[in-house]
Tab-separated table of C-alpha atoms and ligand atoms in Angstrom:
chain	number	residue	atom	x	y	z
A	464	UNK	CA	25.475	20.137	27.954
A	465	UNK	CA	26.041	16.500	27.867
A	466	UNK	CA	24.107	13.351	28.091
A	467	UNK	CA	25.461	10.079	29.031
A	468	UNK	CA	24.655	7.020	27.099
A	469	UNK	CA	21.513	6.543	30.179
A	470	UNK	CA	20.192	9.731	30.102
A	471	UNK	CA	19.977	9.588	26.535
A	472	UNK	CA	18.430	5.774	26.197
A	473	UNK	CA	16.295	7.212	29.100
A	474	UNK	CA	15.076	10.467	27.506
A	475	UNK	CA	14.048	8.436	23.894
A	476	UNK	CA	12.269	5.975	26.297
A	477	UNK	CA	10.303	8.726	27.921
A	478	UNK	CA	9.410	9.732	24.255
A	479	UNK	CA	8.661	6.281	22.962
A	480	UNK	CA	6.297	5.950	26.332
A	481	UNK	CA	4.568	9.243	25.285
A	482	UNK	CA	4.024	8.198	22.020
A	483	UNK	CA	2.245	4.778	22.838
A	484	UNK	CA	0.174	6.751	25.365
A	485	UNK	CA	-1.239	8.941	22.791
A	486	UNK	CA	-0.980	6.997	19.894
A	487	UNK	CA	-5.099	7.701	19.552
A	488	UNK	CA	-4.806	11.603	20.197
A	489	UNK	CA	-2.140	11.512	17.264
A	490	UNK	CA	-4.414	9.525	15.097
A	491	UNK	CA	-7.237	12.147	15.129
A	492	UNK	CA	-4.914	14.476	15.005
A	493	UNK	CA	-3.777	13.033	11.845
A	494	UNK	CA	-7.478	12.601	10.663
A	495	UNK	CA	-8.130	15.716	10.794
A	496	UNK	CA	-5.209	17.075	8.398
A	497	UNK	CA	-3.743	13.571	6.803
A	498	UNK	CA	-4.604	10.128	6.365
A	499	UNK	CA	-4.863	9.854	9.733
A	500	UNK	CA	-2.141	6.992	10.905
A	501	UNK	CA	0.440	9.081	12.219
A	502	UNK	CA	0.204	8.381	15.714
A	503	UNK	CA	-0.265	4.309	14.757
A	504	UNK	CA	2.811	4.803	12.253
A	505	UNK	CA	5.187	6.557	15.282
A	506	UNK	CA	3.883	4.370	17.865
A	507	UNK	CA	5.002	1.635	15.732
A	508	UNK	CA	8.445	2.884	14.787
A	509	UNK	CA	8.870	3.808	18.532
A	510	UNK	CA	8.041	0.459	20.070
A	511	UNK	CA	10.956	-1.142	17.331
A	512	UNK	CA	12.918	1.648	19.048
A	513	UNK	CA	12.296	0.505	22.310
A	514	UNK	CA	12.845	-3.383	21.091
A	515	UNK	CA	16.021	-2.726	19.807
A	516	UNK	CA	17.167	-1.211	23.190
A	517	UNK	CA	16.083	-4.197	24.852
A	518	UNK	CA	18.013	-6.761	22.290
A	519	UNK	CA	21.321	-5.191	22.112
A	520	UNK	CA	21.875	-2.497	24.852
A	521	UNK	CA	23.826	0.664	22.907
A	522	UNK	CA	26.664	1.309	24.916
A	523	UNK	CA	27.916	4.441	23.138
A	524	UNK	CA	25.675	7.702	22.122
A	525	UNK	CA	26.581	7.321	18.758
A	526	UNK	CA	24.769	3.801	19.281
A	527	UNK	CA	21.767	4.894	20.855
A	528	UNK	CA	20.948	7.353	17.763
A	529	UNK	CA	21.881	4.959	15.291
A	530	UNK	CA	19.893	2.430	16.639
A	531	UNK	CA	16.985	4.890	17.234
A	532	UNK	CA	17.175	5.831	13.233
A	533	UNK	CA	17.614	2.618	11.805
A	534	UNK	CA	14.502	1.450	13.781
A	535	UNK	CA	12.308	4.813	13.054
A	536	UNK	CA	13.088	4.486	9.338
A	537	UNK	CA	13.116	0.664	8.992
A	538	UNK	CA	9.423	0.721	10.246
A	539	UNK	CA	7.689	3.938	9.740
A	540	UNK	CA	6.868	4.938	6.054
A	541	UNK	CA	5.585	8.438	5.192
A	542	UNK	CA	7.223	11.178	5.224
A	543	UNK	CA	7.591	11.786	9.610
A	544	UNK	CA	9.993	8.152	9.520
A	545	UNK	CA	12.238	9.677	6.905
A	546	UNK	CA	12.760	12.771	8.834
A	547	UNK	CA	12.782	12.298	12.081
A	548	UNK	CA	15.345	9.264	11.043
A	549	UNK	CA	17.549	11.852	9.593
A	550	UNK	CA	17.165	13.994	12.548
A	551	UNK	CA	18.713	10.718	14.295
A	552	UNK	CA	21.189	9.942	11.884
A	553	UNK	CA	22.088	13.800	12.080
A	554	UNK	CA	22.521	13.183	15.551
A	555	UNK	CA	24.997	9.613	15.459
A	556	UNK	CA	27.018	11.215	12.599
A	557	UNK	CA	27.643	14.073	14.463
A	558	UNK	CA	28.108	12.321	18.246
A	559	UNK	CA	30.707	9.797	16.556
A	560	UNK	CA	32.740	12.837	14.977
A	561	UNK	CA	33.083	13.826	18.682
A	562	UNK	CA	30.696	16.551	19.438
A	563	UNK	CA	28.581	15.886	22.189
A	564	UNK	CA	26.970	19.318	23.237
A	565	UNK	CA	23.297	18.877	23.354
A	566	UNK	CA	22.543	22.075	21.943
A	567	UNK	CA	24.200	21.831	18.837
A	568	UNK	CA	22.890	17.882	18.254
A	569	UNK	CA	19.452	19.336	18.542
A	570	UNK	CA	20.044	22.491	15.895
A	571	UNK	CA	22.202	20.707	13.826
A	572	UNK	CA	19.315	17.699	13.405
A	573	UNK	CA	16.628	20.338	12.451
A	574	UNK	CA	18.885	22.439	9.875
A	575	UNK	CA	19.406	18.450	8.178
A	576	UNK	CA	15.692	18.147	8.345
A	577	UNK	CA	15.046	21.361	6.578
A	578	UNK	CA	17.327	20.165	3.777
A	579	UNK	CA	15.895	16.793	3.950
A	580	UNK	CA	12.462	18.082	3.193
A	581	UNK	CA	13.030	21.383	1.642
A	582	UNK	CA	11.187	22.938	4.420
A	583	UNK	CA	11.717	25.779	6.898
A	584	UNK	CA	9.399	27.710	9.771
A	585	UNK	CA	5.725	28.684	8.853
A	586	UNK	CA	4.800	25.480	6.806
A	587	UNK	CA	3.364	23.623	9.199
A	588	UNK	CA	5.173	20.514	9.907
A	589	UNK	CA	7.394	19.572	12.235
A	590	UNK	CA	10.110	22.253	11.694
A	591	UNK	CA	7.758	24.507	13.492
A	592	UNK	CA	8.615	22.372	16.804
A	593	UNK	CA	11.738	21.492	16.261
A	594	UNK	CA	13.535	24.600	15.086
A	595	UNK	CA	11.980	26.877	18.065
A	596	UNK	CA	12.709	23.911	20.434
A	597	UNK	CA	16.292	23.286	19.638
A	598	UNK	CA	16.887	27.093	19.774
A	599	UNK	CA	15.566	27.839	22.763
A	600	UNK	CA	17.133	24.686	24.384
A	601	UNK	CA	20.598	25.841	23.153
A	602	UNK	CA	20.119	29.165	24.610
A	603	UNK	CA	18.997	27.314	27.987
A	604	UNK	CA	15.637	28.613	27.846
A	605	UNK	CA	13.177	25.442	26.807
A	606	UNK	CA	10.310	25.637	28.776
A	607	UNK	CA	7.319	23.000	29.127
A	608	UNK	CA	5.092	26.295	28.081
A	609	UNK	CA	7.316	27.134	24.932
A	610	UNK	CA	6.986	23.625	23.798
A	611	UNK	CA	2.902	24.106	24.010
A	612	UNK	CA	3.144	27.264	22.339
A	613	UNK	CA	4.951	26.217	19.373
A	614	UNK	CA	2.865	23.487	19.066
A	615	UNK	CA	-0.188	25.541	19.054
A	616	UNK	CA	1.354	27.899	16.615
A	617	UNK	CA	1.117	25.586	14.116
A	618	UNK	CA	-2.673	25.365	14.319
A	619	UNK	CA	-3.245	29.266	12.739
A	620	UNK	CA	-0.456	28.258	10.046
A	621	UNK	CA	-1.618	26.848	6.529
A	622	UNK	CA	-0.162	23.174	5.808
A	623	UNK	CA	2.897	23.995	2.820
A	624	UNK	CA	4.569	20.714	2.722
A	625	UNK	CA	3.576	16.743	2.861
A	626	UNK	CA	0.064	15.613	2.065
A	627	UNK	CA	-1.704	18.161	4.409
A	628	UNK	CA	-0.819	20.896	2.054
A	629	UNK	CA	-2.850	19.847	-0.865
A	630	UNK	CA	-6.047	20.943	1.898
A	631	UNK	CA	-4.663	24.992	1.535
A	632	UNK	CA	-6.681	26.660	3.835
A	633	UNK	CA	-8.806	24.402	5.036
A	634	UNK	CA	-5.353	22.918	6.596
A	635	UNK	CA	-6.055	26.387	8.874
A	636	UNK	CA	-7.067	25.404	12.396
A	637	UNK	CA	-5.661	21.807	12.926
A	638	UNK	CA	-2.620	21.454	14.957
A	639	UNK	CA	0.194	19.463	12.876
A	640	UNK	CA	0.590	15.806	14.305
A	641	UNK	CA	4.309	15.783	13.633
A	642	UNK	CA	4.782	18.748	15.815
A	643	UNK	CA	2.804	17.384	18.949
A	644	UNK	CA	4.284	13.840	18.559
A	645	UNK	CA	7.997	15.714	18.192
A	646	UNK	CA	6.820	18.163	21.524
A	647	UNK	CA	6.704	14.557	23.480
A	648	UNK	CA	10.519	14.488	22.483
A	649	UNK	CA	11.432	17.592	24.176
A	650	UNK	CA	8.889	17.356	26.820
A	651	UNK	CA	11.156	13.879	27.643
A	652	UNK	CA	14.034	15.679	27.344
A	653	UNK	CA	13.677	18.573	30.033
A	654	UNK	CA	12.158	15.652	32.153
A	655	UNK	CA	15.408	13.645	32.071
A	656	UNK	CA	16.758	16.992	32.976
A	657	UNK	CA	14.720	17.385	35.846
A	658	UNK	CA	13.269	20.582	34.920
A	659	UNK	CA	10.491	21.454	37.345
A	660	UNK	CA	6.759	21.842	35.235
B	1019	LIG	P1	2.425	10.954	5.149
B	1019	LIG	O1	1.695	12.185	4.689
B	1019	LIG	O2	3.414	10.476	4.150
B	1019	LIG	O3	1.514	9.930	5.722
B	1019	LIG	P2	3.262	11.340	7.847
B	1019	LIG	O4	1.860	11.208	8.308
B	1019	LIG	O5	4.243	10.328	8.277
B	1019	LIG	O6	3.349	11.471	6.276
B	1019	LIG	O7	3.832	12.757	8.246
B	1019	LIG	C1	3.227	13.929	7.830
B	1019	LIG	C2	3.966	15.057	8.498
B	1019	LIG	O8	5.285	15.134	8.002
B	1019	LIG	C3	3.408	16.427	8.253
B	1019	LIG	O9	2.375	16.699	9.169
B	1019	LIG	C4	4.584	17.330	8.462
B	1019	LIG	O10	4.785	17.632	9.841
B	1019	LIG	C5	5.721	16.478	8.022
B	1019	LIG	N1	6.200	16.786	6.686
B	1019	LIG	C6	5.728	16.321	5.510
B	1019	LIG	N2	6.468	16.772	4.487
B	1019	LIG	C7	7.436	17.545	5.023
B	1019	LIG	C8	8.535	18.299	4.510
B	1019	LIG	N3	8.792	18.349	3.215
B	1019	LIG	N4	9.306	18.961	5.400
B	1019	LIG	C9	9.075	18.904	6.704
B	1019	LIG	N5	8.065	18.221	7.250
B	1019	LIG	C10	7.248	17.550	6.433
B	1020	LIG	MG1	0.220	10.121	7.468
């Protein structure tokens, strides 16, 4: 499927809103496993997001995911800017090369983050949303239920990657903050889709 340049300014918008909403939920989250800023760090990277909509208005998709990278990784450090800017960049590379189907944007941007980070499923970051997410959604079966269950998935796995790993086990029974804060993505997403809850 296809987004127009609305839909998709509309569906980051619904994500940045998330994020500010539960920029304290993310925090803890954060505390519990990392240094405990993650939900401060996104909210802040969002909100530049949202700023740069409101200066210059993209007017193609390529645009809108530029933009959305440039102000993610301009103002987020930590690992979560970097990648979820690449996952954006991913996404404007890909859109300006001409393809516009959804379903592949949304793979194509986790495969790039698994390179980016070295990562794959079962480490606990944000792959575990992303990857079951974008698959699901290309096979047009995303649910608001399969989001929630990936994100508690991550709870029972132990932290392999970023800062969280260096806790081993004790990373065992904390949800990864990444993962919720990227489930408010695709929880926008199917709710600029106007899929029923
Ligand atoms: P930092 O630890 O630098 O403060 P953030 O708080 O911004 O980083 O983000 C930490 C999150 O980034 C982790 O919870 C995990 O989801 C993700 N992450 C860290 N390293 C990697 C990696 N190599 N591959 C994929 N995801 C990663
Ligand atoms: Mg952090």
């Amino acid at each position: 499927m296809e987004l127009t340049v609305e839909q998709t300014i509309n569906w980051i918008t619904r994500w940045v809103d998330y994020v500010k909403q539960n920029t304290d939920a993310l925090n803890e989250l954060d505390t519990a496993i990392g240094d405990g800023d993650h939900g401060t760090n996104l909210n802040r990277g969002t909100q530049a997001v949202k700023e740069a909509f409101a200066n210059e208005k993209p007017t193609t998709i390529p645009m809108v995911y530029r933009t959305t990278a440039m102000a993610l990784v301009s103002t987020i450090g930590g690992a979560s800017g970097a990648l979820i800017g690449t996952a954006f960049l991913t996404m404007a590379r890909l859109t300006k090369e001409g393809e516009t189907n959804l379903e592949v944007l949304l793979v194509e941007a986790t495969e790039s983050m698994k390179k980016r980070g070295r990562s794959d499923v079962g480490m606990k970051t944000l792959i575990d949303l992303w990857d079951p997410a974008s698959k699901a959604f290309a096979k047009h079966e995303l649910t608001y239920a399969k989001i929630d269950e990936a994100v508690e998935k991550t709870k029972e796995m132990k932290a392999a990657k970023g800062r969280s790993s260096y806790l081993r086990e004790r990373s065992i029974g904390h949800i990864d903050p990444v993962a919720k804060s990227s489930s408010y993505l695709f929880i926008a997403l199917l709710e600029e889709l106007g899929q029923e809850k």
